Coordinates of C-alpha atoms in Angstrom, one line a residue:
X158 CA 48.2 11.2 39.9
X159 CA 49.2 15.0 40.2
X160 CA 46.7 17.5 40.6
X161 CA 48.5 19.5 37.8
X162 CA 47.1 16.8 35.2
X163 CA 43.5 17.6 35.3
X164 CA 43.2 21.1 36.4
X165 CA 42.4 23.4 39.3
X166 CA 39.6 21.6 40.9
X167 CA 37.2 24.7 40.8
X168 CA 33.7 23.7 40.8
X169 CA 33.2 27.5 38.7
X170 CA 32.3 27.8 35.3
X171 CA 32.5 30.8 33.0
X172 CA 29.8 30.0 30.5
X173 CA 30.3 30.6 26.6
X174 CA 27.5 30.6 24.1
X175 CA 28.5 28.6 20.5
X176 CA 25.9 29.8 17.5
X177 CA 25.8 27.4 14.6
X178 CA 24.2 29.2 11.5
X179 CA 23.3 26.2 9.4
X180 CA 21.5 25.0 6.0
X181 CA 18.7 23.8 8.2
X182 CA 19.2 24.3 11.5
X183 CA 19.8 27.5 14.1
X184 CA 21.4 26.1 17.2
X185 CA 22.5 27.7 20.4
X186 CA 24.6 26.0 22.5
X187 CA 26.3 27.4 25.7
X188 CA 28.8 25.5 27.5
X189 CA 30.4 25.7 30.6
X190 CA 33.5 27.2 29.7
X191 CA 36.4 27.5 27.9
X192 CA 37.3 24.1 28.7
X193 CA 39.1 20.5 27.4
X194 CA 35.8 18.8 27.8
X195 CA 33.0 21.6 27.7
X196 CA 29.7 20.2 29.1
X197 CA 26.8 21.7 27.7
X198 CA 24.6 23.7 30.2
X199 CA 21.7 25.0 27.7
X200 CA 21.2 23.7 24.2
X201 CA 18.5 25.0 22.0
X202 CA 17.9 24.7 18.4
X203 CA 15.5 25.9 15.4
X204 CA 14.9 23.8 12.0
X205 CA 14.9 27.2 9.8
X206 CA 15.3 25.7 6.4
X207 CA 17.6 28.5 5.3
X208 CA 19.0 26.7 2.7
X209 CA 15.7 25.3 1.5
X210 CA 15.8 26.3 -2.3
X211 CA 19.2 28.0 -2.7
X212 CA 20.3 25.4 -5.4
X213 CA 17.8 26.2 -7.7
X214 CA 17.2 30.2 -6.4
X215 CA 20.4 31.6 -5.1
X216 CA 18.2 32.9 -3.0
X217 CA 18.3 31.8 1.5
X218 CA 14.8 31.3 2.1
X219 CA 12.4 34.3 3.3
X220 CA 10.6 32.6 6.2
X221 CA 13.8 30.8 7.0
X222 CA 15.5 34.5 7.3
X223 CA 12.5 35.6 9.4
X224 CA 12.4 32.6 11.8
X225 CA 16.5 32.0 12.2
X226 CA 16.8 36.3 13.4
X227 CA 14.0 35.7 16.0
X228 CA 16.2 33.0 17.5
X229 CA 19.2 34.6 17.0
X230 CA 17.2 37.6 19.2
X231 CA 16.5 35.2 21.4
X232 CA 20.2 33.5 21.4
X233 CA 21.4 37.2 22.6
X234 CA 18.8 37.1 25.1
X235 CA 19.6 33.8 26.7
X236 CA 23.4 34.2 26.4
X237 CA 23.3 37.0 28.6
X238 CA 20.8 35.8 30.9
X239 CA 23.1 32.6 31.5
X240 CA 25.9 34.9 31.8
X241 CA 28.2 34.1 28.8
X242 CA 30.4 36.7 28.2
X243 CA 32.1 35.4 24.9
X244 CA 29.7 33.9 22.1
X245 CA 31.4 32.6 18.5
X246 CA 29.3 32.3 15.8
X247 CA 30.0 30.8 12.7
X248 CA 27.6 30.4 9.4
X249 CA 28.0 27.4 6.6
X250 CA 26.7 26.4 3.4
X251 CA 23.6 27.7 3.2
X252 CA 25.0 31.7 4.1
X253 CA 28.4 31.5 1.9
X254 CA 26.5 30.2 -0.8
X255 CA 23.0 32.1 -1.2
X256 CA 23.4 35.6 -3.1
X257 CA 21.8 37.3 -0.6
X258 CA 24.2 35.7 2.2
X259 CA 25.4 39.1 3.3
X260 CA 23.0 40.7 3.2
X261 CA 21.6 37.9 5.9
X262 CA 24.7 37.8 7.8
X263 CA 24.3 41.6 8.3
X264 CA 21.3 41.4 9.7
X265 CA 22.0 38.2 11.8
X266 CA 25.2 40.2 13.2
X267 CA 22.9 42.8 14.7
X268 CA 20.3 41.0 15.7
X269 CA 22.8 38.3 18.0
X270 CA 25.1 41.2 18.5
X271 CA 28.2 39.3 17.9
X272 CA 30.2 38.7 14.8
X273 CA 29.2 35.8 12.3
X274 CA 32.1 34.0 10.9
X275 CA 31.1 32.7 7.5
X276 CA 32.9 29.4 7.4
X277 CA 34.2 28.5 3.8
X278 CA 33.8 24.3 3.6
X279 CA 37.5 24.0 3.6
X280 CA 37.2 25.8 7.2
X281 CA 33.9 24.0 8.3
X282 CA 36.0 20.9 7.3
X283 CA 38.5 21.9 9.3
X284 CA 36.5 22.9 12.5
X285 CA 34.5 19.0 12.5
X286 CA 38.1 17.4 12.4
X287 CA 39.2 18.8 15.6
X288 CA 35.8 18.4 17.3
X289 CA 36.1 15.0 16.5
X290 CA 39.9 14.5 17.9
X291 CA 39.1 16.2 20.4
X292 CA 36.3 13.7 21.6
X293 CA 38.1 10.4 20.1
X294 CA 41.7 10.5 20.9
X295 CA 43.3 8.6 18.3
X296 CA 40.8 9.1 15.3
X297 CA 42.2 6.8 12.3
X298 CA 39.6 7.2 9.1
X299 CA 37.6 9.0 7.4
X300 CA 35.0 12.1 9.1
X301 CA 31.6 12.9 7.6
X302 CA 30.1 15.8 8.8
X303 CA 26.7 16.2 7.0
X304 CA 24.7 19.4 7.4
X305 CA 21.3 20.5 5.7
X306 CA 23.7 21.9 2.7
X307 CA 26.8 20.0 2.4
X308 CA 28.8 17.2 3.3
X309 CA 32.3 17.4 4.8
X310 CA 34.7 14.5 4.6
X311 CA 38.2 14.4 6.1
X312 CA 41.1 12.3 6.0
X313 CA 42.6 12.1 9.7
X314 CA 45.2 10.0 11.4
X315 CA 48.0 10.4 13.8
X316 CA 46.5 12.8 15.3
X317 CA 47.1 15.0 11.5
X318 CA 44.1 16.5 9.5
X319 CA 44.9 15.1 6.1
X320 CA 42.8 15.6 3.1
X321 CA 39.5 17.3 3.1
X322 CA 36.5 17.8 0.5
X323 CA 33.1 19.8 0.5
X324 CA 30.3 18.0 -1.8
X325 CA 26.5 19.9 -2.1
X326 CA 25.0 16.7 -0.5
X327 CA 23.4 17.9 2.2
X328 CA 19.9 16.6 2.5
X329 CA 17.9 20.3 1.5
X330 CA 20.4 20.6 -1.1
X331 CA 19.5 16.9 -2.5
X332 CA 15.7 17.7 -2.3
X333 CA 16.1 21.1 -4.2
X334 CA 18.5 19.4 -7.0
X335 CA 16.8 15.9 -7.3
X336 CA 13.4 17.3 -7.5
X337 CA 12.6 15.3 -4.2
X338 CA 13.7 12.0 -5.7
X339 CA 15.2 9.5 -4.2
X340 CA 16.1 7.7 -7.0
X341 CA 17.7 10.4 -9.1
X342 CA 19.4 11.9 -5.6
X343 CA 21.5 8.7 -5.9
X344 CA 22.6 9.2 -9.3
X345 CA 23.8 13.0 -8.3
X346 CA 25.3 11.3 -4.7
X347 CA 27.2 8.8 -6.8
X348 CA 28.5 10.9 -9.2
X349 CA 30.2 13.1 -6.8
X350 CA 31.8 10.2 -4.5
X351 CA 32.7 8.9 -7.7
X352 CA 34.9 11.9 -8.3
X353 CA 36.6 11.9 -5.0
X354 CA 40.1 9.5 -4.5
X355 CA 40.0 10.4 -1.3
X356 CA 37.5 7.2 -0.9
X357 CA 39.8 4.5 -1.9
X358 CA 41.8 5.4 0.8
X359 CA 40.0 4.2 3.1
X360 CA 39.5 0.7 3.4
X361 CA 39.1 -0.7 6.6
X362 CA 39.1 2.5 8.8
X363 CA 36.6 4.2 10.6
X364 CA 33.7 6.9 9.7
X365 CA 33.3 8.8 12.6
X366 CA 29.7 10.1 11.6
X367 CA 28.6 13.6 12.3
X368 CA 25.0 15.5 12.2
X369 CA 21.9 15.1 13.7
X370 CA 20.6 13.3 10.7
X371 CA 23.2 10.2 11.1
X372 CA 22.8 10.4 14.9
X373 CA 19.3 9.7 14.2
X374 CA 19.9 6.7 12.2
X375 CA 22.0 5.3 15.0
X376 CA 19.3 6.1 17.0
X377 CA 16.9 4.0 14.7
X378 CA 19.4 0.9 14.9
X379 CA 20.1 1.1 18.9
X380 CA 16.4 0.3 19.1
X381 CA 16.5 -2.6 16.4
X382 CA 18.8 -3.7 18.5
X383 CA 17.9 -3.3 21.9
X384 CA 21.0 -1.7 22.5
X385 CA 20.6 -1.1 26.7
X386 CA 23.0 1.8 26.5
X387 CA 21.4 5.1 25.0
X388 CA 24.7 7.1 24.9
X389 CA 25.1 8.4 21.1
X390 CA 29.0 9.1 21.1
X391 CA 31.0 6.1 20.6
X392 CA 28.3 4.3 19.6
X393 CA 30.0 1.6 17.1
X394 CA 28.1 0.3 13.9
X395 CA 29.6 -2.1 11.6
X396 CA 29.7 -1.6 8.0
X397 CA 27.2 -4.0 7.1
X398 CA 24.4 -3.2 9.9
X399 CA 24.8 0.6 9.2
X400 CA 24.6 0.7 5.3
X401 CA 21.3 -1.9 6.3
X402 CA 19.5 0.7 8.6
X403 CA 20.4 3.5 6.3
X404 CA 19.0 1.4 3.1
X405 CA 16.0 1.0 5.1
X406 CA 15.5 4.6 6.2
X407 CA 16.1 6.2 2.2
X408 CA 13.0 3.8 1.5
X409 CA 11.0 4.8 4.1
X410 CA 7.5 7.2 3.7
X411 CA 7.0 10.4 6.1
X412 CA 3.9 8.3 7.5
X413 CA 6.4 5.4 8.4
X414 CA 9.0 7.5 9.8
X415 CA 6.6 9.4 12.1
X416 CA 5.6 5.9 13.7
X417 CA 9.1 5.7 14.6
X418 CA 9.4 7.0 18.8
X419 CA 13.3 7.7 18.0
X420 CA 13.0 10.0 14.8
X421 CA 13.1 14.0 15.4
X422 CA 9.7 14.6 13.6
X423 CA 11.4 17.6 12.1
X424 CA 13.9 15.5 10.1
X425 CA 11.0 13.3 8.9
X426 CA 11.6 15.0 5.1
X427 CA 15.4 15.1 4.9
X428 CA 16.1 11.9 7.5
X429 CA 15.8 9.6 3.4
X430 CA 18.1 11.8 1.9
X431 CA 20.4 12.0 4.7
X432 CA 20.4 8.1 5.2
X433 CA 20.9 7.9 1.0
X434 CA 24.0 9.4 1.4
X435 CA 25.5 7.2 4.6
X436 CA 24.4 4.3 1.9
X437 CA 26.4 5.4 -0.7
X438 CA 29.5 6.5 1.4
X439 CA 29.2 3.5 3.2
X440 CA 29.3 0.9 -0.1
X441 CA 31.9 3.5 -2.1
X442 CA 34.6 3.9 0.9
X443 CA 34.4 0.5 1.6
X444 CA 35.3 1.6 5.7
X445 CA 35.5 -1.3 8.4
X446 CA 32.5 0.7 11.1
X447 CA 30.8 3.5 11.3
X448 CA 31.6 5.5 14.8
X449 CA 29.2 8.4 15.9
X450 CA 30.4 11.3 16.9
X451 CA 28.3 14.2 19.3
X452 CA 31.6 16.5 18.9
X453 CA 31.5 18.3 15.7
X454 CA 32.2 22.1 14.5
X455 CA 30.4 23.7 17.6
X456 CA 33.1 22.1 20.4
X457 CA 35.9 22.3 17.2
X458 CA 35.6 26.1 17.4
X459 CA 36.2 25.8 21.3
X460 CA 38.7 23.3 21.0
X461 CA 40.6 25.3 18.2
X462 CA 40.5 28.0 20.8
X463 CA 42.3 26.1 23.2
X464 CA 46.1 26.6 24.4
X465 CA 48.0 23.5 23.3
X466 CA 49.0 22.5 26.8
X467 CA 45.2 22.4 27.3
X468 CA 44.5 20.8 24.3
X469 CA 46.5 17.7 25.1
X470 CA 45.3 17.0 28.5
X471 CA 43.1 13.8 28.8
X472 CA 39.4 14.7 28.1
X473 CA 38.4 11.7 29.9
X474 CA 40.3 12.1 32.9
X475 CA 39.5 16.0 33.1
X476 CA 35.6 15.4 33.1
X477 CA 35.8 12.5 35.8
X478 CA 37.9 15.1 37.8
X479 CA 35.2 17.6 37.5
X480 CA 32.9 14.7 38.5
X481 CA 35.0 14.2 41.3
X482 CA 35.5 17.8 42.8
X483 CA 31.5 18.6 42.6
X484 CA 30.4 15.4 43.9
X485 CA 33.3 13.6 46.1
X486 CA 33.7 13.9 50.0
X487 CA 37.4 14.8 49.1
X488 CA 39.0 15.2 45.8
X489 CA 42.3 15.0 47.6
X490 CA 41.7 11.4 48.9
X491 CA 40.6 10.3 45.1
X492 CA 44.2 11.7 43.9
X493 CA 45.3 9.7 46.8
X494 CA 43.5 6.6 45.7
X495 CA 44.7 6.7 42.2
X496 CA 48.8 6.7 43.5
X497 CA 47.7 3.9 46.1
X498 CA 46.3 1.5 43.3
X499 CA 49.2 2.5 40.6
X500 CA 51.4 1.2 43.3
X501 CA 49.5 -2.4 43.8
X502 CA 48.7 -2.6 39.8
X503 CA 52.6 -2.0 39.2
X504 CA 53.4 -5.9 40.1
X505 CA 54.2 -7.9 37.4
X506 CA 51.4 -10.2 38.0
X507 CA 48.7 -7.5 36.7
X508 CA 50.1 -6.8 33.1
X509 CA 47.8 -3.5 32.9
X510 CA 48.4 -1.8 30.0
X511 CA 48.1 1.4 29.4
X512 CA 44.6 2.4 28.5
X513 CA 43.6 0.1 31.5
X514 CA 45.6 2.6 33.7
X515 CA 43.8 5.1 32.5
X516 CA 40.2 3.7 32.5
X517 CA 41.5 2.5 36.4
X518 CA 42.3 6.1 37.6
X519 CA 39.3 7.7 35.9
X520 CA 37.8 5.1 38.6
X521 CA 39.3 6.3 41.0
X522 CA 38.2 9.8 40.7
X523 CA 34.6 8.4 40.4
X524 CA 34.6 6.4 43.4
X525 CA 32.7 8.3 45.5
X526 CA 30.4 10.0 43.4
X527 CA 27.4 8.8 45.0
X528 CA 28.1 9.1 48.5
X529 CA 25.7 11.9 49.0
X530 CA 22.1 9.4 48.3
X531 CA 20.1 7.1 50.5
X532 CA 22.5 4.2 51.3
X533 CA 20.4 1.7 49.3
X534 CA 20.2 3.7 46.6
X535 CA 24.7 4.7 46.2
X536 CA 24.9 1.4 43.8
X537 CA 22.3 2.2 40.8
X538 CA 22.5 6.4 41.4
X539 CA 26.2 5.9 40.6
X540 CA 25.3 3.5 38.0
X541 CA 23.1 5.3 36.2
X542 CA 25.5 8.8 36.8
X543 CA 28.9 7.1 35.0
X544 CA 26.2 4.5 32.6
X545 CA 24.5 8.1 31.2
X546 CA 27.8 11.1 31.9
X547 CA 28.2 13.3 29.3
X548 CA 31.5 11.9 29.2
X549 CA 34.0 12.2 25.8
X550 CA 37.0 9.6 24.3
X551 CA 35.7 6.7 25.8
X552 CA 34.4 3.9 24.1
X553 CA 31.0 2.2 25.4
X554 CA 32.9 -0.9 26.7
X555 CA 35.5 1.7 28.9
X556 CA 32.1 3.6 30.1
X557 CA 30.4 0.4 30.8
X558 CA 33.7 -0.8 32.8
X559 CA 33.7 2.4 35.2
X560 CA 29.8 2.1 36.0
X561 CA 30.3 -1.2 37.1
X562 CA 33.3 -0.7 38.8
X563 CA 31.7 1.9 41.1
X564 CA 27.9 -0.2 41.4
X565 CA 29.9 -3.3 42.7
X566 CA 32.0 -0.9 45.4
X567 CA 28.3 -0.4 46.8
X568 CA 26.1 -3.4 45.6
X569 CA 27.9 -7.3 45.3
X570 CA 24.5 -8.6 43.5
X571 CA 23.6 -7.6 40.4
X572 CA 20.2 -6.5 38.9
X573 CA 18.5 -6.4 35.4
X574 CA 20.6 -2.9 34.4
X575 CA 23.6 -4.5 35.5
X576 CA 23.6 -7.6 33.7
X577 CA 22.1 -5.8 30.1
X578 CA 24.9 -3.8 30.4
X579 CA 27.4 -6.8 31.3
X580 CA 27.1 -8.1 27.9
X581 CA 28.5 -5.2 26.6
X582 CA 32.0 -6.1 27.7
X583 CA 34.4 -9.4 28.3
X584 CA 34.5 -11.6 31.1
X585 CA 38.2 -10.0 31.8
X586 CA 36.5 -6.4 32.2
X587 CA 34.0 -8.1 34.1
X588 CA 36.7 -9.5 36.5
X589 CA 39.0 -6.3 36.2
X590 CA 35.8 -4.1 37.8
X591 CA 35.2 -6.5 40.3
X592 CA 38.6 -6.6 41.6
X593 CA 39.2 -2.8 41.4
X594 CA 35.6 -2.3 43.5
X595 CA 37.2 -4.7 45.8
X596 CA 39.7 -2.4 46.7
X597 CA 38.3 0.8 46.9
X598 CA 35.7 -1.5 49.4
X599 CA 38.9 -1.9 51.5
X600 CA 40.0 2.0 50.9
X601 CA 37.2 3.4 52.3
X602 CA 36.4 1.5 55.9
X603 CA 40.4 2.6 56.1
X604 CA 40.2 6.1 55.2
X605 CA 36.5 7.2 55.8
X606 CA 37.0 9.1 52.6
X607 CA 39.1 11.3 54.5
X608 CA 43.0 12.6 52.9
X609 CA 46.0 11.6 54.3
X610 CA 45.8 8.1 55.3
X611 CA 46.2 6.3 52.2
X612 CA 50.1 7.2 51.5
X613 CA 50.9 6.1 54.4
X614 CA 49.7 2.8 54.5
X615 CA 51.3 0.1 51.9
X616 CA 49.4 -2.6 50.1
X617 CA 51.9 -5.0 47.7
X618 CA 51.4 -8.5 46.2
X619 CA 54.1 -10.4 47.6
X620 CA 55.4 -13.4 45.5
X621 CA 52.7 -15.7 44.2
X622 CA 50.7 -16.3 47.6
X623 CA 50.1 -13.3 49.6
X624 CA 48.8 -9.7 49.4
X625 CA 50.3 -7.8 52.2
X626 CA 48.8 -4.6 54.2
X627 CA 51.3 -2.4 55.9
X628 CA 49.9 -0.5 58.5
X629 CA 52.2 2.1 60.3
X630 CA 51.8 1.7 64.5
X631 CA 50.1 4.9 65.1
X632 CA 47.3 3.6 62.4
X633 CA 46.9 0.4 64.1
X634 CA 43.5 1.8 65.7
X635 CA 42.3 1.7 62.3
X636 CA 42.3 -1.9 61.9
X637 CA 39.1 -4.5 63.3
X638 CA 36.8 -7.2 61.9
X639 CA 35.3 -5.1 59.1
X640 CA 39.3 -3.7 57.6
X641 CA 40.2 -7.7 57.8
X642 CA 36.6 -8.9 56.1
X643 CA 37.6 -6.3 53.2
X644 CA 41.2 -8.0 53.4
X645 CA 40.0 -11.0 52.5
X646 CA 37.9 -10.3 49.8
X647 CA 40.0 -8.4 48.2
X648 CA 43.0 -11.0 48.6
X649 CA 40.2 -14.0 48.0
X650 CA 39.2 -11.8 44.7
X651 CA 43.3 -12.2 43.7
X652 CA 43.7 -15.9 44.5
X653 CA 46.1 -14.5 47.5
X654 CA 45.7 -15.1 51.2
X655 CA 45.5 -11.7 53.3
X656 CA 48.8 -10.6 55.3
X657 CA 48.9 -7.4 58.4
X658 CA 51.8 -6.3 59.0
X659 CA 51.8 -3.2 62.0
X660 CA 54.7 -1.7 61.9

């Protein structure tokens, strides 16, 4: 793997602040630069209520105005004191919408000290498509973005932005048109799905969900379910299960929903409405699963703002390479190690395809993550690093498959986290990380971690019955009992007996 592929190496960010203006909520998030897969460094947000009443008034609301410029003070405050020298702010529904929008943007512009875009929905649309891509390579379906005021949904495949479509379904807009009824929010949902062919295009695809509201739905069903893995992106409900939990939660009281350990308490009015709408989306598109998505119109902006040579880098493969250069001994050895295994996953006998190649570097770059803790401890810190990374385009199985990987290089037995998370892929993944730990086990006691050993010794499958290490003379110190135990393993792990050859 060239260096070229996944960036400079630098350790440095240049922070940049994102300010999402919305319906209900005033969020500040700053990332850690200008990046393919931005992690977030500070992230802050505000339930306002702006849009609270502007479908009956026209009007944003006062103490929503008052409340959403204090934090937008504040946003200017903590965006310099992090250092971010470029914020982008955008506004939705709630500001393009209200009468006395510009008047509010105005203000808001002075009081952040940066310009406001006010998005139209076609743009906001536009914006939660390409955060999406950008954190699920390969997107086929349909994307619901639902804010306090409006609900976006977007046709996307091939990597193309098809057809798109603004409804007023946002939860505070339901409340203020339905009167706070449930029953008479469907009618209103209904009739404007209903008048959308956009729907019966979309039979078994994806939704990729998006909006704290249905992320806190999936939340509610990861803890019917006992789901071991609390990572939000990627998490993959079917159609069934998630039109189930979001029945349940349009029928549940405020008294019920603050029982609930998983529920934001300040959703607890407009979580119903929000989970009536998945429900009717759900039964009307007739889609295969329901996908959640963290990326949105905050990391669309950034990605939007991306050269397209940046753009179509490998967001998986950039963050385990950031991974790698903060935390490895040597980046240059894990570069190494991913062009040492390409070589012995090239025979025939492996038939790796290609996102197995990919997950199997990303591996590679993780492998020694977790050098820097307490010996006993290398196995579950790295575990629990890859298990819980704010890592992007990766599903839970993949993520699953690269924690493992790295716990068995440290740790042959496994433990209670180990075998929850087990069950979340096949027995071949389960094989596949057990044999790739096997060779970075034999990697290290030959390298020490250390760059520049690794090209020049050779490790081939020959035929059907042996692996073979080639070990060039002035190397031959390098070899003892321990090299030869790994060896074995490894060639006891591939049904192969172990080979030297000093040469």
């Amino acid at each position: 793997m060239k260096r070229k592929r996944l960036g400079s190496g630098s350790t440095k960010y240049r922070p940049v602040s994102v300010v999402d203006i919305g319906s209900n909520s005033v969020r500040l998030v700053v990332y850690d630069g200008l990046r393919r897969a931005p992690t977030p460094v500070f992230n802050e947000k505000l339930l306002c209520g702006l849009g609270r009443g502007v479908a009956t008034t026209r009007q944003l609301h006062p103490q929503g105005m008052e409340r959403a410029l204090a934090a937008l003070r504040r946003f200017k405050a903590l965006s310099r004191q992090i250092g971010a020298r470029e914020v982008y702010a955008v506004a939705t529904a709630a500001a393009r919408e209200a009468e006395n929008g510009p008047q509010f943007v105005d203000m808001a512009e002075e009081a952040l000290g940066a310009h406001i875009d006010v998005l139209s929905g076609k743009e906001e649309a536009r914006l939660a498509a390409m955060g999406v891509m950008a954190g699920v390579t390969g997107a086929d379906g349909l994307i619901g973005d639902l804010g306090g005021g409006s609900l976006e949904l977007i046709d996307v495949s091939e990597g193309r932005i098809r057809d798109g479509i603004t409804f007023p379904l946002g939860p505070l807009r339901l409340i203020d048109m339905s009167g706070g009824s449930t029953a008479k929010a469907r009618d209103i949902i209904d009739k404007y799905l209903d008048s959308s062919p956009l729907l019966t295009k979309l039979k078994g695809r994806t939704l990729y969900a998006v909006g704290g509201t249905w992320r806190n739905i999936a939340r509610i069903h990861m803890g019917q379910t006992r789901y071991p893995l609390h990572v939000l992106h990627n998490y993959t409900i079917g159609r069934e299960q998630a039109r189930s939990v979001a029945d349940l939660v349009s029928h549940l009281s405020s008294s019920s929903l603050k029982d609930i350990k998983t529920v934001s308490k300040s959703r607890i009015d407009t979580l119903p409405f929000g989970a009536l709408v998945l429900e009717r989306l759900l039964a009307k598109s007739k889609v295969k699963q329901m996908v959640v998505s963290i990326y949105g119109v905050r990391e669309g902006l950034l990605y939007s703002k991306l050269p397209k040579r940046k753009r179509d880098t490998d967001a998986l493969l950039s963050s385990c390479w950031d991974f790698c250069c903060r935390y490895a001994r040597s980046p240059e050895h894990e570069l190494e190690l991913c062009d040492w295994t390409d070589k012995l996953f090239a025979h025939k006998s492996f038939e790796e395809t290609e996102p197995e190649r990919r997950l199997r570097q990303a591996a590679c770059l993780l492998a020694d993550i977790g050098w820097r803790a307490h010996p006993d401890y290398r196995a579950q810190r790295s575990l629990g690093m890859i298990s819980q990374a704010a890592f992007v385009d990766i599903d839970h199985a993949g993520r699953v498959f690269l924690a493992l990987t790295i716990y068995y290089r440290y740790e042959g037995e496994e433990e209670g986290m180990t075998t929850s998370l087990a069950r979340l892929v096949d027995d071949k993944t389960l094989e596949r990380a057990r044999l790739l730990s096997e060779v970075f086990r034999l990697a290290y006691i030959l390298t020490a971690a250390m760059p520049g050993v690794l090209p020049k010794i050779g490790i081939e499958v020959e035929g059907t019955r042996n692996l073979m290490l080639r070990v060039p003379r002035k190397f031959a110190d390098l070899m003892g009992e321990r090299v030869e135990k790994r060896l074995d393993a490894l060639a006891g792990q591939m049904g192969r007996t172990a080979k030297v050859e000093i040469y």
